[in-house]
Every structure is written in structure tokens, then in C-alpha cells.
Backbone as numpy.savetxt, mean C-alpha at the origin, in Angstrom:
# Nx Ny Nz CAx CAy CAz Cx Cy Cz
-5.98 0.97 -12.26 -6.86 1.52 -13.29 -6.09 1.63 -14.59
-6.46 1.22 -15.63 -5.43 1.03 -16.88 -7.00 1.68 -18.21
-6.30 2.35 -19.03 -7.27 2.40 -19.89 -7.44 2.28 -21.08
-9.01 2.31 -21.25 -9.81 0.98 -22.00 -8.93 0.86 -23.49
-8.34 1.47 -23.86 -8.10 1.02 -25.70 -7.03 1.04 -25.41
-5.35 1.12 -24.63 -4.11 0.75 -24.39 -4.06 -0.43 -23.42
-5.13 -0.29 -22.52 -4.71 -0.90 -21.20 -3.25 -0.33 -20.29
-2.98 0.59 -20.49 -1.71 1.40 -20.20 -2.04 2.12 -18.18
-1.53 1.87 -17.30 -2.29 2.68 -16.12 -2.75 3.76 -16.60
-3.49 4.22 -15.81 -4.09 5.89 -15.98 -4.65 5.97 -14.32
-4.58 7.40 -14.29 -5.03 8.39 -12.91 -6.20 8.90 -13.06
-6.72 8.87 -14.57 -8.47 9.55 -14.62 -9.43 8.69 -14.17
-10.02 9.63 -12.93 -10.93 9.74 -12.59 -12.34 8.80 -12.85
-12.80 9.32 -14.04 -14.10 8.39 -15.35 -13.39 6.74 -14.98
-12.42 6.29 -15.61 -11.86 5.22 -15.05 -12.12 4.50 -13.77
-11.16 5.31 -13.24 -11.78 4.74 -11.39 -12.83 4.87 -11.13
-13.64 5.34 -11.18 -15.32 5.37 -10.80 -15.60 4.76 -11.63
-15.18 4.27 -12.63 -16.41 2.44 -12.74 -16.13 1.67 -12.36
-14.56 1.50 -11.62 -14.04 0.42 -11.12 -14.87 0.90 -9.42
-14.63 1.64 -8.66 -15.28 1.80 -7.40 -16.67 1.74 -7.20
-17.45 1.84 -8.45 -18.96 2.22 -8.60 -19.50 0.18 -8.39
-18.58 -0.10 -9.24 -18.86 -1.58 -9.39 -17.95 -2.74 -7.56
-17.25 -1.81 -7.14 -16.90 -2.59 -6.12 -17.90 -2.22 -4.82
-18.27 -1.22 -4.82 -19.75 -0.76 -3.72 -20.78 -1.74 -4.26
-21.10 -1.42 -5.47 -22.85 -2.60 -5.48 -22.47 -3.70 -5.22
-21.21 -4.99 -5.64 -21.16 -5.78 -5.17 -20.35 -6.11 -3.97
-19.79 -5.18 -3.63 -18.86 -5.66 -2.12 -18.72 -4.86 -1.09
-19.65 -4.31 -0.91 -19.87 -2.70 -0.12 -19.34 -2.82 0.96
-18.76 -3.72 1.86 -17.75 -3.82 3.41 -16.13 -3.65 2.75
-16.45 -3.52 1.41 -14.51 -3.72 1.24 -14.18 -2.40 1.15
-13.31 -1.74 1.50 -12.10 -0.55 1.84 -11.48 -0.27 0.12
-11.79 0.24 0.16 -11.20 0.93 -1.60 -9.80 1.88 -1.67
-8.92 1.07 -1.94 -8.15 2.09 -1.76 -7.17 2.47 -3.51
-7.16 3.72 -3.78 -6.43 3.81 -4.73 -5.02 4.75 -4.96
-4.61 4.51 -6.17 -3.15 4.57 -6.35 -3.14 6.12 -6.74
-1.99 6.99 -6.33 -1.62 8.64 -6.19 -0.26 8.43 -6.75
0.40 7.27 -7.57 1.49 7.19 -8.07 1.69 7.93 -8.88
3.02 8.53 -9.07 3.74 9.76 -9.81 4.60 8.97 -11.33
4.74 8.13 -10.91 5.70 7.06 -11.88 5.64 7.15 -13.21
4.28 7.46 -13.87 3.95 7.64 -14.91 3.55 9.04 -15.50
2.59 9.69 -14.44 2.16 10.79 -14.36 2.40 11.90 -13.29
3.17 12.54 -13.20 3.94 12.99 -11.84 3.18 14.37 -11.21
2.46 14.92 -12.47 1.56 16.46 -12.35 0.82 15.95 -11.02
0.77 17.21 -9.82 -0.38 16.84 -8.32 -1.72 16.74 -9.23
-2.09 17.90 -10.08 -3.61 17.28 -11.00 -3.84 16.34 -11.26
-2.90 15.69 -11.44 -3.51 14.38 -12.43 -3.78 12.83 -10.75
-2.52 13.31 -10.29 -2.43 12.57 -9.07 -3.04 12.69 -8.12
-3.54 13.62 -7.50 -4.64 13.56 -7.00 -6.26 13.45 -7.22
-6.15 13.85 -8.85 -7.79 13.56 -9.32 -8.85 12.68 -8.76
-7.92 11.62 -8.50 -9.46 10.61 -8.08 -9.62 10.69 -6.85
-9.54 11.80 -6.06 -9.74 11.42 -4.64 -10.84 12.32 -4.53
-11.40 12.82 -5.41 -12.58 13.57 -5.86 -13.76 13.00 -5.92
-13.55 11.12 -6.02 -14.45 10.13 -6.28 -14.58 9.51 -4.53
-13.97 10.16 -3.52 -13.72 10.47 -2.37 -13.62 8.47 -1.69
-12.84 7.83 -2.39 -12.03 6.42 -2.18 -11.52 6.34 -0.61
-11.75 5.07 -0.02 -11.48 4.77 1.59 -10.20 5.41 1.64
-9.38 5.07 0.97 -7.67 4.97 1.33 -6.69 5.10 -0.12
-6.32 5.96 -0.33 -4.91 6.07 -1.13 -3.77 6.01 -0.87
-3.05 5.74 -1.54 -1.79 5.50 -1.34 -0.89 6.53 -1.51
0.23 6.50 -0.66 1.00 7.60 -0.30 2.92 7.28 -0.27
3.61 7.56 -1.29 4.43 6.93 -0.86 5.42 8.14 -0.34
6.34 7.43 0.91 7.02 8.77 1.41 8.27 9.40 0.94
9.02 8.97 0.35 9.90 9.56 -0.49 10.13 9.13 -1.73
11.13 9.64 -2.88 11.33 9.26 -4.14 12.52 7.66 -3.57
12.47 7.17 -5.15 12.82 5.84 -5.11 13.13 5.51 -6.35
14.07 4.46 -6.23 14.73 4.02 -7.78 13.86 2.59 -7.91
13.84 2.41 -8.86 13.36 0.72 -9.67 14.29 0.48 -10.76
14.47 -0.45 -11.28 15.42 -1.02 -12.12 15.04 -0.28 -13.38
14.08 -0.18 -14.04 13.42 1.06 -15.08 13.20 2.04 -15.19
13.45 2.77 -13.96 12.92 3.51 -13.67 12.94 4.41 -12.32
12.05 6.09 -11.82 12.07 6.42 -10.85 11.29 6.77 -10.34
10.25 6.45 -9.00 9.14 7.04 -8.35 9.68 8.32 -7.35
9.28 9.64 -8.24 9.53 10.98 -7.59 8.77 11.08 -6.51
9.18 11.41 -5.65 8.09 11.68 -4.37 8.88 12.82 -3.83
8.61 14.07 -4.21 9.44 15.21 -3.51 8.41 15.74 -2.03
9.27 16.46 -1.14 8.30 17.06 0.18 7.50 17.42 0.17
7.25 18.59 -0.57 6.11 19.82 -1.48 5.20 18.39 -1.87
5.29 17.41 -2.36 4.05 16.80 -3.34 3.61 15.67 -1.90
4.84 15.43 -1.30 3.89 14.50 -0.17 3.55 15.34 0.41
3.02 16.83 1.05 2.39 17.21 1.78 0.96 17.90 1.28
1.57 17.94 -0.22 0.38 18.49 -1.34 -0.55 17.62 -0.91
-0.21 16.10 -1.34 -1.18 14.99 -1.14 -1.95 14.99 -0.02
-1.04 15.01 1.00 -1.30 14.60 2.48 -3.02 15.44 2.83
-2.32 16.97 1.83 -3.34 17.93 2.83 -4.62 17.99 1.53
-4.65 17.59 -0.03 -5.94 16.58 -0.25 -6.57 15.48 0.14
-5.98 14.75 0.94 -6.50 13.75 1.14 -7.40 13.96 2.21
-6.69 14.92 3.40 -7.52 15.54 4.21 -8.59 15.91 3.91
-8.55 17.13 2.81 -9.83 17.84 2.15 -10.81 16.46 2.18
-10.48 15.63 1.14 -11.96 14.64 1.06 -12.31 13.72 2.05
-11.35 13.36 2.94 -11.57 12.36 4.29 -11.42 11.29 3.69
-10.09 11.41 3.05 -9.60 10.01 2.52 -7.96 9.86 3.72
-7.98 8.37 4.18 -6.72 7.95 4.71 -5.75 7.35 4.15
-4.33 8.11 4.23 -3.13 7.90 3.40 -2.75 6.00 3.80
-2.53 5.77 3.07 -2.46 4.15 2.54 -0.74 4.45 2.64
-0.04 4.28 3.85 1.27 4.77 3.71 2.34 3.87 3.58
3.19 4.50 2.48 4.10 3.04 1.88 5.27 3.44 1.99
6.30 2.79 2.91 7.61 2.73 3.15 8.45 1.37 2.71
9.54 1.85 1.90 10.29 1.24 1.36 11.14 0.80 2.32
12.04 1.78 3.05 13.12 1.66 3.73 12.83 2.35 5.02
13.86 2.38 5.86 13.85 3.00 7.45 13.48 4.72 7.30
13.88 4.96 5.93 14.21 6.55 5.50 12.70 6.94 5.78
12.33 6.47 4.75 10.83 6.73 4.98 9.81 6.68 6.07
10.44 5.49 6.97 9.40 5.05 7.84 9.96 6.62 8.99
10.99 6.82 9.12 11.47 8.05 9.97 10.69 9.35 9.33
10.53 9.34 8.30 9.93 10.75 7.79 8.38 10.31 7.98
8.01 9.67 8.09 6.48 8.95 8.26 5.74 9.71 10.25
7.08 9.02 10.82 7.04 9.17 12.44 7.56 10.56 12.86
7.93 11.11 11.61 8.23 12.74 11.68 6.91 13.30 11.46
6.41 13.11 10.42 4.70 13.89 9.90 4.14 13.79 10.95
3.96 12.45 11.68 3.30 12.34 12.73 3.06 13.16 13.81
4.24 13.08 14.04 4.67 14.44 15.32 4.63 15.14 15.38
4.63 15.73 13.82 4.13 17.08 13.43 2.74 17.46 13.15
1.82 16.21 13.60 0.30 16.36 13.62 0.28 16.14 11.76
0.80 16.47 10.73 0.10 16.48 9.40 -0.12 15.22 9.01
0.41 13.97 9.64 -0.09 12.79 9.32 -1.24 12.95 10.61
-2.27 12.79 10.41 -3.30 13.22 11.35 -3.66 11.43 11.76
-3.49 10.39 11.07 -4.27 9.50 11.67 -5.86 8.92 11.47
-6.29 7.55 11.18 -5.51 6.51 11.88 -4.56 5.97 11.16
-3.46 5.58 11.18 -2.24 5.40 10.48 -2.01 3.68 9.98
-1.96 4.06 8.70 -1.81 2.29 7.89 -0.58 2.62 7.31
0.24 1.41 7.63 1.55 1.38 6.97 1.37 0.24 6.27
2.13 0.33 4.86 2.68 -0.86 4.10 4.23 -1.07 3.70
5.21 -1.72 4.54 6.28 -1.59 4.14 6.31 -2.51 3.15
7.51 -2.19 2.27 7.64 -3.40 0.76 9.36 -3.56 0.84
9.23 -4.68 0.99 10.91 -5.16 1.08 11.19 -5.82 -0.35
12.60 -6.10 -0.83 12.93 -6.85 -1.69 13.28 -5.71 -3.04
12.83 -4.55 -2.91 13.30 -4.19 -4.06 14.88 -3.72 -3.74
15.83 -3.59 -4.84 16.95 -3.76 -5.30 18.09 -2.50 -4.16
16.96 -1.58 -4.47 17.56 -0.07 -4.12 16.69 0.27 -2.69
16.80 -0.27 -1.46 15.77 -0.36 -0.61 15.87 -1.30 0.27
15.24 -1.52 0.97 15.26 -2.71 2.29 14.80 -4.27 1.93
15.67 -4.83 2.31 15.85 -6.23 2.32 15.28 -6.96 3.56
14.62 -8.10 3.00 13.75 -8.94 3.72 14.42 -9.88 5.12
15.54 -8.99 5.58 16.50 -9.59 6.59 15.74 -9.64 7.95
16.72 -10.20 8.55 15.52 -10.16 9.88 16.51 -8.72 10.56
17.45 -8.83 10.32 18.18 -7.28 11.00 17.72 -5.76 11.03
17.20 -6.03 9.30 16.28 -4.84 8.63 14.91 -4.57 9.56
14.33 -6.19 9.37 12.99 -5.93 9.79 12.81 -5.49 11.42
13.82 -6.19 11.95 13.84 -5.42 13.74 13.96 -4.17 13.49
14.63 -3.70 12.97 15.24 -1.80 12.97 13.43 -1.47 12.49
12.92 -1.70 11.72 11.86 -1.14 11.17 10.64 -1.87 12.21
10.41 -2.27 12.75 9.49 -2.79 13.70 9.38 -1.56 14.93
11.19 -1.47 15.39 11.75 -0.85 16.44 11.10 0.33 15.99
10.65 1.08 14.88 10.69 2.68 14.93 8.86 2.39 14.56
8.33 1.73 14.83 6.97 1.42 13.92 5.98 2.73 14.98
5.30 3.52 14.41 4.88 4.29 14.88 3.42 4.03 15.88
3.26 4.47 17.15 2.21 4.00 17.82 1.09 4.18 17.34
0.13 2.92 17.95 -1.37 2.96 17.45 -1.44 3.25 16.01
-0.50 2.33 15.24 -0.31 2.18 13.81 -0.52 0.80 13.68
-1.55 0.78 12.23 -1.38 -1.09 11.68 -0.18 -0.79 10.87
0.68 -1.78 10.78 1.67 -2.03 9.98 1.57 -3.30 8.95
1.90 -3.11 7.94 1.69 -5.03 7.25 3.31 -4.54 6.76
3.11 -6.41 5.82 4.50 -6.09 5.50 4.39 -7.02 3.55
5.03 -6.28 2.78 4.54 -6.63 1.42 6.13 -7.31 0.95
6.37 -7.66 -0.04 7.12 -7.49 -1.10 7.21 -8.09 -2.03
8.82 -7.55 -3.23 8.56 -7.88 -4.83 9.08 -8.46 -5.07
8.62 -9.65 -5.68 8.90 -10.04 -6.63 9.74 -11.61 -5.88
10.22 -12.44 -5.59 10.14 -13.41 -4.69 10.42 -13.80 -3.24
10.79 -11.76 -2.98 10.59 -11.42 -1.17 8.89 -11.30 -1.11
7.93 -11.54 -1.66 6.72 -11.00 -1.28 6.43 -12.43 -0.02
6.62 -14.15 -0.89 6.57 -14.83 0.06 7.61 -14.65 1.37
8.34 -14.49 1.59 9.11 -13.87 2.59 9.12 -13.16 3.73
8.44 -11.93 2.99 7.80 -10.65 3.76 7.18 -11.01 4.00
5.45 -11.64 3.93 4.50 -12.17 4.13 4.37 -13.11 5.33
5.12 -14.21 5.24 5.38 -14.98 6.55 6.04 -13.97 7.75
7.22 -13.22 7.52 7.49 -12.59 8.41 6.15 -11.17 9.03
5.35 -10.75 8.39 4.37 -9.83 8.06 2.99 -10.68 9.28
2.94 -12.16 8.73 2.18 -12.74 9.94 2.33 -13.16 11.08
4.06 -13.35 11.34 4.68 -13.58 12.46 5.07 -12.71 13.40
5.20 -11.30 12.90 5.91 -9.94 13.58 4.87 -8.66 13.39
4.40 -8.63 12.36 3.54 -7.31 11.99 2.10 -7.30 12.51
1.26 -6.86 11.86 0.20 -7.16 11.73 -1.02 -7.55 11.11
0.10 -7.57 9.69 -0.68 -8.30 8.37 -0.05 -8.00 7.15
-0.38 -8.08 5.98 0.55 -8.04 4.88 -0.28 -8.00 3.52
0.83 -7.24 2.92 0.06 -6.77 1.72 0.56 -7.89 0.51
-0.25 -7.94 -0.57 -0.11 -8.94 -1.20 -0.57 -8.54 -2.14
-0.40 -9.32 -4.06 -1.11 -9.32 -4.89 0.05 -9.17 -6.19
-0.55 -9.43 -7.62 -0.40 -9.42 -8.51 0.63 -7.56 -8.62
0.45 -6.73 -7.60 0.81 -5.39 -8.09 2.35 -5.57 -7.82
3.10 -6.29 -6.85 4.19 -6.40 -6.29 4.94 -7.66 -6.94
4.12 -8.88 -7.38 4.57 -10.05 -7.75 4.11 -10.84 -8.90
4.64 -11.01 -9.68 3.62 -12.05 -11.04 3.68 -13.57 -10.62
4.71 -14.11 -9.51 4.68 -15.55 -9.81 4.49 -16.13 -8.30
4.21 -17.26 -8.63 3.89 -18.38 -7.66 5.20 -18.97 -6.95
5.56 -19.52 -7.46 7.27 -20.08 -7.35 8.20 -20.37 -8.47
9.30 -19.60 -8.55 9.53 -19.61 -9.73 9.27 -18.47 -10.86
9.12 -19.04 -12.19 8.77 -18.39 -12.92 7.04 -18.47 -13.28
6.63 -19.78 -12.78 5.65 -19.91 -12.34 4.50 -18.72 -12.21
4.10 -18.30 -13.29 3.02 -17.08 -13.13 1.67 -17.67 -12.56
0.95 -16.64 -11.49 0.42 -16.66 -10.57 -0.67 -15.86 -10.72
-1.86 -15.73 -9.91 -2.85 -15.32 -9.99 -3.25 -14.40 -8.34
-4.21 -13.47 -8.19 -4.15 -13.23 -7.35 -5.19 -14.13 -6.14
-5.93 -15.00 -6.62 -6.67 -15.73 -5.79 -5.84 -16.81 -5.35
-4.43 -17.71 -6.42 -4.31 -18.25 -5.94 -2.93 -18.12 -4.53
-2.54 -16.75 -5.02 -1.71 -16.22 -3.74 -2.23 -15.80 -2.46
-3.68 -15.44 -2.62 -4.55 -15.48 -0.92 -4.49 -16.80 -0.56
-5.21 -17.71 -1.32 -5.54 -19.04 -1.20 -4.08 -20.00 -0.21
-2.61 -19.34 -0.70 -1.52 -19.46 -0.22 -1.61 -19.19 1.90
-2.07 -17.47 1.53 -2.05 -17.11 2.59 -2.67 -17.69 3.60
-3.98 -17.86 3.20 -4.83 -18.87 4.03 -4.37 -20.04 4.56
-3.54 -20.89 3.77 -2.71 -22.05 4.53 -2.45 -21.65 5.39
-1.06 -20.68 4.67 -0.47 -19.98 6.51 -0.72 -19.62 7.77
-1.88 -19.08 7.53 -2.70 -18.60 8.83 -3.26 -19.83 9.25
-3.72 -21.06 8.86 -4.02 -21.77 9.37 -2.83 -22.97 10.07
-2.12 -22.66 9.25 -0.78 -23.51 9.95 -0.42 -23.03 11.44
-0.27 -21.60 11.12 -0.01 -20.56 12.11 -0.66 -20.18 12.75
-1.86 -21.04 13.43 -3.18 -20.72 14.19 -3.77 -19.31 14.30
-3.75 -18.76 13.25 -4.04 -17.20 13.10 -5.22 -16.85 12.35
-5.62 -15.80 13.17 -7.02 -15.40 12.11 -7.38 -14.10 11.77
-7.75 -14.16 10.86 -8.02 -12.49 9.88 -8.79 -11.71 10.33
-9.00 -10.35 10.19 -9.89 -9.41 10.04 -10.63 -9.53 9.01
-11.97 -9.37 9.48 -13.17 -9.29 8.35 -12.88 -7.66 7.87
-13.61 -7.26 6.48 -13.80 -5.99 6.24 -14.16 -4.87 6.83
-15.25 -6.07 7.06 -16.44 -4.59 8.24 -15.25 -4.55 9.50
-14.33 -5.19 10.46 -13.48 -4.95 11.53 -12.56 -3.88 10.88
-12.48 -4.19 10.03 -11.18 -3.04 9.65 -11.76 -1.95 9.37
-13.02 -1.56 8.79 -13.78 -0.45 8.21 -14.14 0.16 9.87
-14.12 -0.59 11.37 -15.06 -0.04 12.40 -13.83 0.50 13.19
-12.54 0.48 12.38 -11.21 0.76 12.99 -11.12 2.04 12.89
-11.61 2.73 11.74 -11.55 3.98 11.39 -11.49 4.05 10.03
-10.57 3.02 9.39 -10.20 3.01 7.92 -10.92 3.30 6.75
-11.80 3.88 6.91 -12.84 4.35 5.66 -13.69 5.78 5.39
């Protein structure tokens, strides 16, 4: 959600509800899920606002984290702040692990009942300060993957192709898009249709086949 006279992200609310208002009339089986990122705007008000517009799935990330620009705060107090709005509206945490750190504090909530379930993981490999798209990494993080959890597997910036193949080979699907990656190969800037369009090869190379919306929506996810 970016807004209208900067194009700059934003967390308000008015915003996202024309973007969700317009993805129900025309695509009403798709899963809506939106962003609770602190990165810009770190106040729980502002970060939790749109879950008021009561969205399938937000995103949750489990601890703070470095980026090359920058730092995504994620302190205890604010992931459980979140955790226990999201509850309030019957929205499901969209849960994003960077590293093993997280995925352990993830399978901790669990146990502790406050991740209540059904549980979506998105791990993201490739960033700098964080887990690498190794296959050593990815066993350790498979090994702790929490039960009766979907897991996918994402990443930035030219681990996303990477993660992705490994994500259809080991996981159970993978996250993708313009939010993690700008290019195709290379410097090669990219689009987000034509990086599904990618995926689709794969799965067909890889005799594999997708979940429709409505399967994932009859999973619980919405």
C-alpha cells in the first residue's frame, strides 16, 4: 500500500481498503494478506490499523533484523501485541522467518498455544545478515519446521530463484514477487507476471501441481 501523492508505503487503513475492496469484487477466492511492517512506521497503532479492515492473513515477522539500509524492529512485547490483534479480528499471522532464530521462537509460541494456528510460514533466504540459500541451512530449517504447518520458501534478490526451486523440491511452496526481487536475471528488471509465468515452467518440468485459491482458503487460511 503506498500513498496516492508520494507513492511512499503507508499502513493507513483508507488506503488498504481500496486496494482489498477492489480485490473481493474482482477476485473473491484470493487470500488477502497484508503487511504489519515496523520498518517505516514502528508505532503498534499505526501497525496494526488495517487489521480493522479484518484482511485473510498478515504478516508477522518474528524477530528484529538488519538490511543493508536499514533495521526491521520486531521486539517480544510488539510480536505478541500483534499476535493477540490479530486474534481479536480472526486474522492469520502470515509468519516470516529469516533465520533458524526465528523459526525456534515461532515453534516456541506454538507450544505456548499463542501462535494458535493454522500456521503459514514464509522463510526468506539470501539476505546478507540471515540465512543463506545452502542446502545445510535449508535441512537445519526443514528439520525444526513446525507440525501441521505450510511452509514455502522465498528469497532476495537473486536467492529468490534459488529458494524457489528448492521451495518446490523440499517445502511446500514458495513465496515470490516484485516485494523480495526486481529482476529476472541479471540486472534484467522483471515483472511480477513474468516471474509466475517462470514458476509455472518449473512445476511443469517438475511434474508438480498447484493449489487453487479456493484449496487453500478450505485449509483454514482465511
Amino acid at each position: 500500500a503506498r500513498e496516492l501523492d508520494t507513492l511512499e508505503n503507508t499502513y493507513k487503513s483508507e488506503i488498504y481498503g481500496l486496494i482489498i475492496e477492489g480485490i473481493r469484487k474482482f477476485c473473491n477466492d484470493l487470500s488477502i494478506c497484508v503487511s504489519l511492517t515496523g520498518r517505516l512506521h514502528p508505532e503498534f497503532e499505526k501497525r496494526s490499523e488495517v487489521l480493522s479492515l479484518f484482511p485473510d492473513m498478515a504478516s508477522l515477522t518474528m524477530s528484529s533484523l538488519n538490511f543493508p539500509k536499514g533495521a526491521s524492529v520486531n521486539e517480544p512485547d510488539m510480536i505478541l501485541k500483534l499476535i493477540e490483534s490479530m486474534d481479536k479480528y480472526g486474522v492469520i499471522p502470515e509468519i516470516e522467518c529469516f533465520d533458524s532464530g526465528m523459526l525456534n521462537y515461532t515453534n516456541y509460541l506454538i507450544n505456548k498455544n499463542i501462535l494458535k494456528g493454522p500456521h503459514y510460514i514464509n522463510v526468506i533466504f539470501g539476505n546478507m545478515y540471515n540465512a543463506q540459500s545452502d542446502v545445510s541451512t535449508i535441512s537445519s530449517i526443514m528439520n525444526n519446521k513446525p507440525k501441521d504447518s505450510i511452509m514455502c520458501f522465498g528469497g532476495i534478490g537473486k536467492d529468490q530463484l534459488y529458494s524457489n526451486v528448492l521451495g518446490l523440491i523440499y517445502a511446500d511452496g514458495i513465496r515470490i514477487g516484485l516485494e523480495d526481487n526486481l529482476y529476472y536475471f541479471g540486472k534484467e528488471k522483471t515483472t511480477n507476471l513474468s516471474l509466475l509465468k517462470r514458476t509455472h515452467r518449473l512445476l511443469k518440468e517438475f511434474n508438480l501441481n498447484f493449489m487453487t485459491p479456493t484449496e487453500f482458503k478450505n485449509m483454514g487460511y482465511t
